[in-house]
Coordinates of C-alpha atoms (C1' of nucleotides) in Angstrom, one line a residue:
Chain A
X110 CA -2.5 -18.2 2.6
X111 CA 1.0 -19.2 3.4
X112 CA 2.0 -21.0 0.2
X113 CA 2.6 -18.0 -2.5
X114 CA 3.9 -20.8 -4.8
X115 CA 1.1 -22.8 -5.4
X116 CA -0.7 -19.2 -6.3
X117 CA 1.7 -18.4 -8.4
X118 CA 1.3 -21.5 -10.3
X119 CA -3.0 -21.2 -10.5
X120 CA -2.3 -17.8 -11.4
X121 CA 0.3 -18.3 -14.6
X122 CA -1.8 -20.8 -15.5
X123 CA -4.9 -19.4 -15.7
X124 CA -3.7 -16.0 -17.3
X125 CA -1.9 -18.5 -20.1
X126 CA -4.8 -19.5 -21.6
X127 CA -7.5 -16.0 -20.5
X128 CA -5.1 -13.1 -21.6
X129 CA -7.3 -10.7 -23.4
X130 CA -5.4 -9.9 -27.0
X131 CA -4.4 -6.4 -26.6
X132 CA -2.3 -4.4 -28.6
X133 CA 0.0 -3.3 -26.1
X134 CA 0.9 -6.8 -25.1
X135 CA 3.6 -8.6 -26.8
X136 CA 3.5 -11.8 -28.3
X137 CA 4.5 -14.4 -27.1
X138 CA 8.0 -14.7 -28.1
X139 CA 8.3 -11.4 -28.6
X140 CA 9.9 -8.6 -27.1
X141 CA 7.6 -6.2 -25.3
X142 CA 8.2 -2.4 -26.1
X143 CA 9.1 -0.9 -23.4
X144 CA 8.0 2.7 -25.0
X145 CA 4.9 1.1 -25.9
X146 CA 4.0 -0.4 -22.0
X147 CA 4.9 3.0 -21.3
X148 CA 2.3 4.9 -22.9
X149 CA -0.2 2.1 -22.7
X150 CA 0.7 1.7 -19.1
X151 CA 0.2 6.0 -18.8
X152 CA -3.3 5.3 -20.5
X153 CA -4.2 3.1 -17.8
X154 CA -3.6 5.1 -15.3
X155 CA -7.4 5.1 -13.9
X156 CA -8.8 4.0 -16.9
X157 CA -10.3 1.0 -18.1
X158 CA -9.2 -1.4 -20.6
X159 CA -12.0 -0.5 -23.1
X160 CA -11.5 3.4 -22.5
X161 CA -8.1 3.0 -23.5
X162 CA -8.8 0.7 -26.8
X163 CA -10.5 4.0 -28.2
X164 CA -7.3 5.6 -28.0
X165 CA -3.9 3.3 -27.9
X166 CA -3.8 2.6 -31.8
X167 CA -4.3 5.8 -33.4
X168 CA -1.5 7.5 -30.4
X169 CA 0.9 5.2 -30.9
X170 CA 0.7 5.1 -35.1
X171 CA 1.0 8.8 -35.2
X172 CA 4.2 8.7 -32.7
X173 CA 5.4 4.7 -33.0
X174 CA 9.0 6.0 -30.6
X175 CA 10.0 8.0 -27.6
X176 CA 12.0 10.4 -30.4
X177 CA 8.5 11.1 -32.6
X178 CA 7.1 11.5 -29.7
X179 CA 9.9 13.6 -28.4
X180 CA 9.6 16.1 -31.3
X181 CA 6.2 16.7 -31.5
X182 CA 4.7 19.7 -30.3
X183 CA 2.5 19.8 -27.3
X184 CA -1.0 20.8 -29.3
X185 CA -0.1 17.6 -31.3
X186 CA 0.2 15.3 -28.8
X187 CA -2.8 16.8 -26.7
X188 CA -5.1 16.5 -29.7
X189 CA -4.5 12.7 -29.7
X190 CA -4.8 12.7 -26.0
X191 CA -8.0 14.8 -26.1
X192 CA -11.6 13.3 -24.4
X193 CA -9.0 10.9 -22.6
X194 CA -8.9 12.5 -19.5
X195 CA -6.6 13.1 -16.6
X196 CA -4.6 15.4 -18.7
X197 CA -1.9 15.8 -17.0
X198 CA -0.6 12.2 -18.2
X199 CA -0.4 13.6 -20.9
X200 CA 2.1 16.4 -20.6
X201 CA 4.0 14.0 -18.2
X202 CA 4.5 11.7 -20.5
X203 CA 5.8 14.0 -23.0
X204 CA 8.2 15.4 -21.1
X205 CA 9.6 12.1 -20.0
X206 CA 10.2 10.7 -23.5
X207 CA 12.0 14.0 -24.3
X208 CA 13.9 13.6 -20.9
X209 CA 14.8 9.8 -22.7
X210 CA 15.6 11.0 -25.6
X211 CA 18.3 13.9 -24.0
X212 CA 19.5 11.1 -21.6
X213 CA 19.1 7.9 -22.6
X214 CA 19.6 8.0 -25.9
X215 CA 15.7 7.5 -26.7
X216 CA 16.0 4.0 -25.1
X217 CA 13.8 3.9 -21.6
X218 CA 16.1 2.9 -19.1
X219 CA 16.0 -0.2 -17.7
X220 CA 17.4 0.6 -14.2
X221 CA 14.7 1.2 -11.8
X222 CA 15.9 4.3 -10.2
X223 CA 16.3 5.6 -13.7
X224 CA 13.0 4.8 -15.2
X225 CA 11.2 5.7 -11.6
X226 CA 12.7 9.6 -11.9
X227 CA 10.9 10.3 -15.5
X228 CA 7.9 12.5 -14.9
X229 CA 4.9 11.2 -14.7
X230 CA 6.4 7.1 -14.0
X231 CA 5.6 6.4 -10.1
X232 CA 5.3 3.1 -7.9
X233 CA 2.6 1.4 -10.5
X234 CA 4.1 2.3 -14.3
X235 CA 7.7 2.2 -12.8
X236 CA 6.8 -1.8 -11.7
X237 CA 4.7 -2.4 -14.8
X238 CA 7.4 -1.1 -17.4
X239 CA 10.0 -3.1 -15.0
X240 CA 8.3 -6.5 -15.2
X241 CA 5.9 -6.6 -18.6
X242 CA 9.3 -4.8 -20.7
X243 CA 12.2 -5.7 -19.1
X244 CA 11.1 -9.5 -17.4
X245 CA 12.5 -7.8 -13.7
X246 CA 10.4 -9.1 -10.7
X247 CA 8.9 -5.9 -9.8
X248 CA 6.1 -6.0 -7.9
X249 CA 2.4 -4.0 -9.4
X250 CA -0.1 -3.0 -7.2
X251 CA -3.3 -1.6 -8.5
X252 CA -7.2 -1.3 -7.9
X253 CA -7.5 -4.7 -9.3
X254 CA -4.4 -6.3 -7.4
X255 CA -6.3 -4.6 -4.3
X256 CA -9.4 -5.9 -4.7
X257 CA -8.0 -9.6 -5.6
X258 CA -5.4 -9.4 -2.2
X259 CA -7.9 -8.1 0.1
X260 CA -10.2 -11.3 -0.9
X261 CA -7.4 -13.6 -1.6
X262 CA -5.8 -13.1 2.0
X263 CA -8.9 -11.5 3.4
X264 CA -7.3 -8.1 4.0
X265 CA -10.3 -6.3 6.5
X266 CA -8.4 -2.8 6.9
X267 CA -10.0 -0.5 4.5
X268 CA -7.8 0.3 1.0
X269 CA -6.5 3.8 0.9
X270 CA -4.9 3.2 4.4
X271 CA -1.2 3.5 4.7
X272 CA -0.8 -0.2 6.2
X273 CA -3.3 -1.6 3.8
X274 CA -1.2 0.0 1.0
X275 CA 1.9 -1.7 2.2
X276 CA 0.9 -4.5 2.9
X277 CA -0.3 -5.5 -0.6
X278 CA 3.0 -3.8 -1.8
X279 CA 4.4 -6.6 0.3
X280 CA 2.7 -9.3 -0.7
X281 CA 2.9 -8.3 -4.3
X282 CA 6.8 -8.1 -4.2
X283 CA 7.1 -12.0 -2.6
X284 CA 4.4 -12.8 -5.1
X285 CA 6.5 -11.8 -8.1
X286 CA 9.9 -12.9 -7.0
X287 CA 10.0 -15.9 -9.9
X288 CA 9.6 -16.1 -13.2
X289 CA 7.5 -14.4 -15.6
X290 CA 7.2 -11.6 -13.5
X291 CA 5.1 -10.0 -16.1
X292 CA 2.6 -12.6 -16.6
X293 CA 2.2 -12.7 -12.8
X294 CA 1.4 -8.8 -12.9
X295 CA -1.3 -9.1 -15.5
X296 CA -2.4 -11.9 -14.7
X297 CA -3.2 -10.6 -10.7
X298 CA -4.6 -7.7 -12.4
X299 CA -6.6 -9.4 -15.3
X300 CA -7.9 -11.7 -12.8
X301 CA -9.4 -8.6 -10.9
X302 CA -10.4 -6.9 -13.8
X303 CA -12.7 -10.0 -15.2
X304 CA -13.3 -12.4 -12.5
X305 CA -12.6 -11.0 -9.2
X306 CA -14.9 -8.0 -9.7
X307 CA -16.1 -5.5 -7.3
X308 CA -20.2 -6.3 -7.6
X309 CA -20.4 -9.9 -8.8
X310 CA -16.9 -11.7 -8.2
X311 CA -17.2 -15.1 -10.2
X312 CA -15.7 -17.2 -7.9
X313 CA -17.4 -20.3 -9.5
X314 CA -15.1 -19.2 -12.5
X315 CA -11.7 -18.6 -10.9
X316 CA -8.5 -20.1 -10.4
X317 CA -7.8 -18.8 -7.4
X318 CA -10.9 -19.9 -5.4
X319 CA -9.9 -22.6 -3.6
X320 CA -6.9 -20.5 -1.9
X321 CA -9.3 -17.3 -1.1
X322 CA -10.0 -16.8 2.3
X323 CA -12.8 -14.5 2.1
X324 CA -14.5 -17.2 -0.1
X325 CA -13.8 -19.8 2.3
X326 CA -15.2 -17.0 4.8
X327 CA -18.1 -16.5 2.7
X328 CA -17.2 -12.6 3.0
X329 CA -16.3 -12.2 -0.3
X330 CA -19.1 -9.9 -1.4
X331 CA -17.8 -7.5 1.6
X332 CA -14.4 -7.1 0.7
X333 CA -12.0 -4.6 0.2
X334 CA -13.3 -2.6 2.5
X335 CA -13.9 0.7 0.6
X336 CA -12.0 3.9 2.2
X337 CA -14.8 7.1 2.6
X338 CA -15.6 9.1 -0.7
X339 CA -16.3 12.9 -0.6
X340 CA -19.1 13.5 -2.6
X341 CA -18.7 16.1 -5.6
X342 CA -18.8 19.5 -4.8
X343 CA -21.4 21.3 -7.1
X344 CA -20.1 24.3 -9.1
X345 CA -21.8 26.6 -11.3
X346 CA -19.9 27.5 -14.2
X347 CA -20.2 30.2 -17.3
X348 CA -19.1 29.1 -20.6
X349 CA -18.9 31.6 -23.9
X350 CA -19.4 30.3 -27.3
X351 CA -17.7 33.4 -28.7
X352 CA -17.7 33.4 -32.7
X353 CA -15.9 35.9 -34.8
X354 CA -18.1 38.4 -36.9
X355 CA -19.3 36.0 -39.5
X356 CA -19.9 32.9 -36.9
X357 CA -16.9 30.9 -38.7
X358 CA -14.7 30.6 -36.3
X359 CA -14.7 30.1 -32.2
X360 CA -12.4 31.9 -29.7
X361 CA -10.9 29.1 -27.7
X362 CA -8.3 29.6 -24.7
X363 CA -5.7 27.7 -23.6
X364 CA -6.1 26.2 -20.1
X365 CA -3.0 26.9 -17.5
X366 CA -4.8 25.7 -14.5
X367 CA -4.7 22.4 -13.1
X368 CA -8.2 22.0 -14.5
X369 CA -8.1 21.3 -17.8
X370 CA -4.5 22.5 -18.4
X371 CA -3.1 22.0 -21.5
X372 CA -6.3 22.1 -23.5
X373 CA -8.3 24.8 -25.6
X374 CA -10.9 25.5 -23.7
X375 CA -14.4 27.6 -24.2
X376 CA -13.8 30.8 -22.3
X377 CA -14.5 30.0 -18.7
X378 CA -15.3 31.2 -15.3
X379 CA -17.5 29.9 -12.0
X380 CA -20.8 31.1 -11.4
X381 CA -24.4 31.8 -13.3
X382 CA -24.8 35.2 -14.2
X383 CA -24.5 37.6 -17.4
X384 CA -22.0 39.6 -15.6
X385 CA -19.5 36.6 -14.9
X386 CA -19.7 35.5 -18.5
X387 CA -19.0 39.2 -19.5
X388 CA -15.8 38.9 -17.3
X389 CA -14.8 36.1 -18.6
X390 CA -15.1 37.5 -22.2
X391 CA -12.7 40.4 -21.2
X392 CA -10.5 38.1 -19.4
X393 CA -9.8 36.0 -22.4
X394 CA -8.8 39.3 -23.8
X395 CA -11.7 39.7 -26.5
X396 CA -14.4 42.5 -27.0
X397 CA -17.7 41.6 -28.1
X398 CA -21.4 41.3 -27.9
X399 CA -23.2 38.9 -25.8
X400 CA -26.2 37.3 -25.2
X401 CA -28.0 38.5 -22.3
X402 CA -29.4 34.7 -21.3
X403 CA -27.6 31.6 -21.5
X404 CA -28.7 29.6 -24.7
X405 CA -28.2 26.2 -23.2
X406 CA -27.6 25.0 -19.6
X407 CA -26.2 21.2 -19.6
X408 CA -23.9 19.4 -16.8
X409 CA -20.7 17.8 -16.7
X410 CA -19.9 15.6 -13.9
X411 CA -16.3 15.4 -13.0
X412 CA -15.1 12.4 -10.1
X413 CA -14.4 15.2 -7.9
X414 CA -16.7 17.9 -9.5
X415 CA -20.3 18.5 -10.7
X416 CA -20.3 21.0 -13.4
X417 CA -23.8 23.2 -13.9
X418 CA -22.9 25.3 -17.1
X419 CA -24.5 28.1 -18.3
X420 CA -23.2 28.8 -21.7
X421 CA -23.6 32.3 -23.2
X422 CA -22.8 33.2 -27.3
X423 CA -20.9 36.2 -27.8
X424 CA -19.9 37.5 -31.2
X425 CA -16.1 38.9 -30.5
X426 CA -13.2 40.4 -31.9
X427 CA -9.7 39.6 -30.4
X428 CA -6.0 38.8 -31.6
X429 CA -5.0 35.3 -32.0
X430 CA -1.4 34.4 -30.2
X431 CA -0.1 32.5 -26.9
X432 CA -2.9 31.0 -25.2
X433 CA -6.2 33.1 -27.2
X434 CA -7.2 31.6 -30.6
X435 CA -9.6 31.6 -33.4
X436 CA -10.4 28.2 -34.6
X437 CA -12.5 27.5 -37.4
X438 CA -14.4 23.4 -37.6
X439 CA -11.8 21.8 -39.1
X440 CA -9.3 23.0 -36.8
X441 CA -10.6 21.7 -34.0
X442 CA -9.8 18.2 -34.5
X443 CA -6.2 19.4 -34.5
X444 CA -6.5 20.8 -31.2
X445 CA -7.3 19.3 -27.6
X446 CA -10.1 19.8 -26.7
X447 CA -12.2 18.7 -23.0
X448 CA -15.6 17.0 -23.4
X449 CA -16.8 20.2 -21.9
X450 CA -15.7 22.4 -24.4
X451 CA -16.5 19.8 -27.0
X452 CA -20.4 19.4 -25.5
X453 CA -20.6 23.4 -25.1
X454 CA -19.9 23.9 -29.0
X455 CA -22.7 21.1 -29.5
X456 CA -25.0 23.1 -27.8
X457 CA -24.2 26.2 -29.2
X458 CA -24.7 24.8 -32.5
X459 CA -21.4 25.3 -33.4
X460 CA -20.6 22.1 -35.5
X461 CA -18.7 24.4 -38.1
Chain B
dA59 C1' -2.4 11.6 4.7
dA60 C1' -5.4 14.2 1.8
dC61 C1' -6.4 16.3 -2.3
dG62 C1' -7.0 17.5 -7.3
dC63 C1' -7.3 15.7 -11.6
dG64 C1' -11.6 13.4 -16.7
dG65 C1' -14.4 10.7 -18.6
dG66 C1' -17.1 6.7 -19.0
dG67 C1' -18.9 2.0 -18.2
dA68 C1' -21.5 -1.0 -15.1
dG69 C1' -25.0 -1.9 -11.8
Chain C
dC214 C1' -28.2 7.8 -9.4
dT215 C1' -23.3 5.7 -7.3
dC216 C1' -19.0 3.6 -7.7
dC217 C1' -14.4 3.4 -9.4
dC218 C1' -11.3 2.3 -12.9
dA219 C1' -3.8 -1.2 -15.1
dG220 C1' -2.2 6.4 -10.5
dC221 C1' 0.7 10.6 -10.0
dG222 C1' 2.4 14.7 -8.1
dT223 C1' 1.7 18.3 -4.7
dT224 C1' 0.8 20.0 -0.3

DNA sequence: AACGCGGGGAG
DNA sequence: CTCCCAGCGTT
């Protein structure tokens, strides 16, 4: 469709009265925080809305500002972070407040070149701090803002495409040249994430219906075209619940790998047998005792990974420093921790 | 351009 | 089961 203004319009309108409440949004005559569409923004990074409500709150009450964020220590801010995901975000996002903090004087810059360089902020988060924060006309482009263009204008190339992906860019940029840049942003990508849906688009329910071209089309249900998905590789993977002598505390490593990185991990290694988990035992740099079966075999199922973990009990002496520790229950909530290592405790019985 | 990176909710 | 989500950084 030719005329973005009359969009526009349907689209402010409609977000005006069906914006979700959510914490991270300001109110309405207030002053967004740009720290807070930060991390929230971070959060969202491949994650839904009702992922992230389990976790915004409680992160942003133990560090309310780039500078308590700043000082905290890694294991701190990975603990709140922990069964979140995507990890990484995580340390990125702590090592961009503290670049703030050294360079900005804790304030996120408000230049886009400046606020694009911090780690962890690309195209998306630097457009969505830029419009929702600062009121610039910087255009978003997401998986909803996909989905809602290639309907919309009846985009046919499949998403994940070079053009495709610049195109939207495109359009998004011309669509948010106006005012209340922000709104327009959320509202594209509320508008995808509630009505313009990828099953079961409610096109009897949206504003925008009568300026789609697939709907007019009647291809609706067809579009985006999806770009090809590798299915998950299958891995088999030994995990060792190894407790100290008395069973009070568990010997937890700390991830360096991409995989994981960052977190306290079970002792881990790939493949099945009793002489992999015995390798992995030494290689966390403990001595021990271990089972000569697993005790419990249980899967984890990664986007890009399916998990088949055997998990082996060891009982095992060690010293506790750098990336090797003894952690007793009530540590553990102080610590992150994957949902794999968190489900492997479970079914080891290891609740403390 | 392709890949690796979590976890979970919806259909 | 499959799909994919308010993406980013690396190769």
């Amino acid at each position: 469709m030719r005329d973005l203004s009359a969009l526009r319009r349907v689209l402010l309108a409609w977000y005006t009265t069906h914006a979700r409440e959510l914490p991270w949004r300001a109110r309405v005559g207030e002053p967004a925080d740009p720290y807070k569409v930060w991390v929230s923004e971070v959060m969202l990074q491949q994650t839904r809305v009702g992922t992230v409500l389990r976790y915004y709150d409680r992160f942003v009450d133990r560090f309310p500002t780039a500078a308590s964020l700043a000082a905290a220590e890694e294991d701190e801010v990975m603990a709140s972070w922990s069964g979140l995901g995507y990890y990484r975000r995580a340390r990125l996002l702590h090592a961009g407040v503290k670049e703030v903090v050294a360079h900005y004087g804790g304030h996120v810059p408000e230049e886009r070149a400046a606020r694009s360089s911090l780690p962890g902020v690309g195209r998306y988060t630097a457009g969505a701090i830029g419009s929702i924060a600062f009121g610039r006309p910087e255009p978003i482009v997401d998986g909803n803002v996909m989905r809602v263009f290639a309907r919309v204008f009846r985009i046919e190339t499949p998403l994940g495409h070079r053009d495709t992906a610049e195109h939207m860019w495109r359009l998004a940029e011309t669509l948010v040249a106006g005012e209340r840049p922000g709104d327009l942003n959320q509202a594209l990508m509320e508008l995808g994430a509630t009505v313009c849906t990828k099953a079961s688009p409610a096109c009897e329910a949206c504003p925008v219906a009568a300026h789609c071209a697939a709907r007019r089309a009647g291809q609706q249900a067809n579009l985006p075209v999806a770009k090809a998905r590798r299915p998950p590789r299958r891995v088999t993977m030994v995990a060792v619940l190894a407790t100290s002598q008395r069973g009070r505390r568990v010997w937890l490593t700390r991830g360096q790998a991409a995989l994981f990185g960052g977190l306290w991990n079970l002792p881990m290694g790939e493949g099945d047998s009793a002489d992999v988990a015995r390798g992995v035992l030494r290689e966390a740099g403990l001595a021990g005792r271990l089972t000569t079966d697993p005790v419990a075999r249980f899967k984890h199922v990664l986007t890009h990974r399916r998990l088949e973990v055997s998990l082996f009990r060891a009982t095992a002496r060690g010293t506790s420093q750098g990336d090797l520790r003894a952690a007793g229950a009530a540590d553990l909530d102080a610590l992150g921790i994957s949902s794999l290592t968190r489900k492997g405790l479970r079914h080891g019985g290891f609740a403390g």
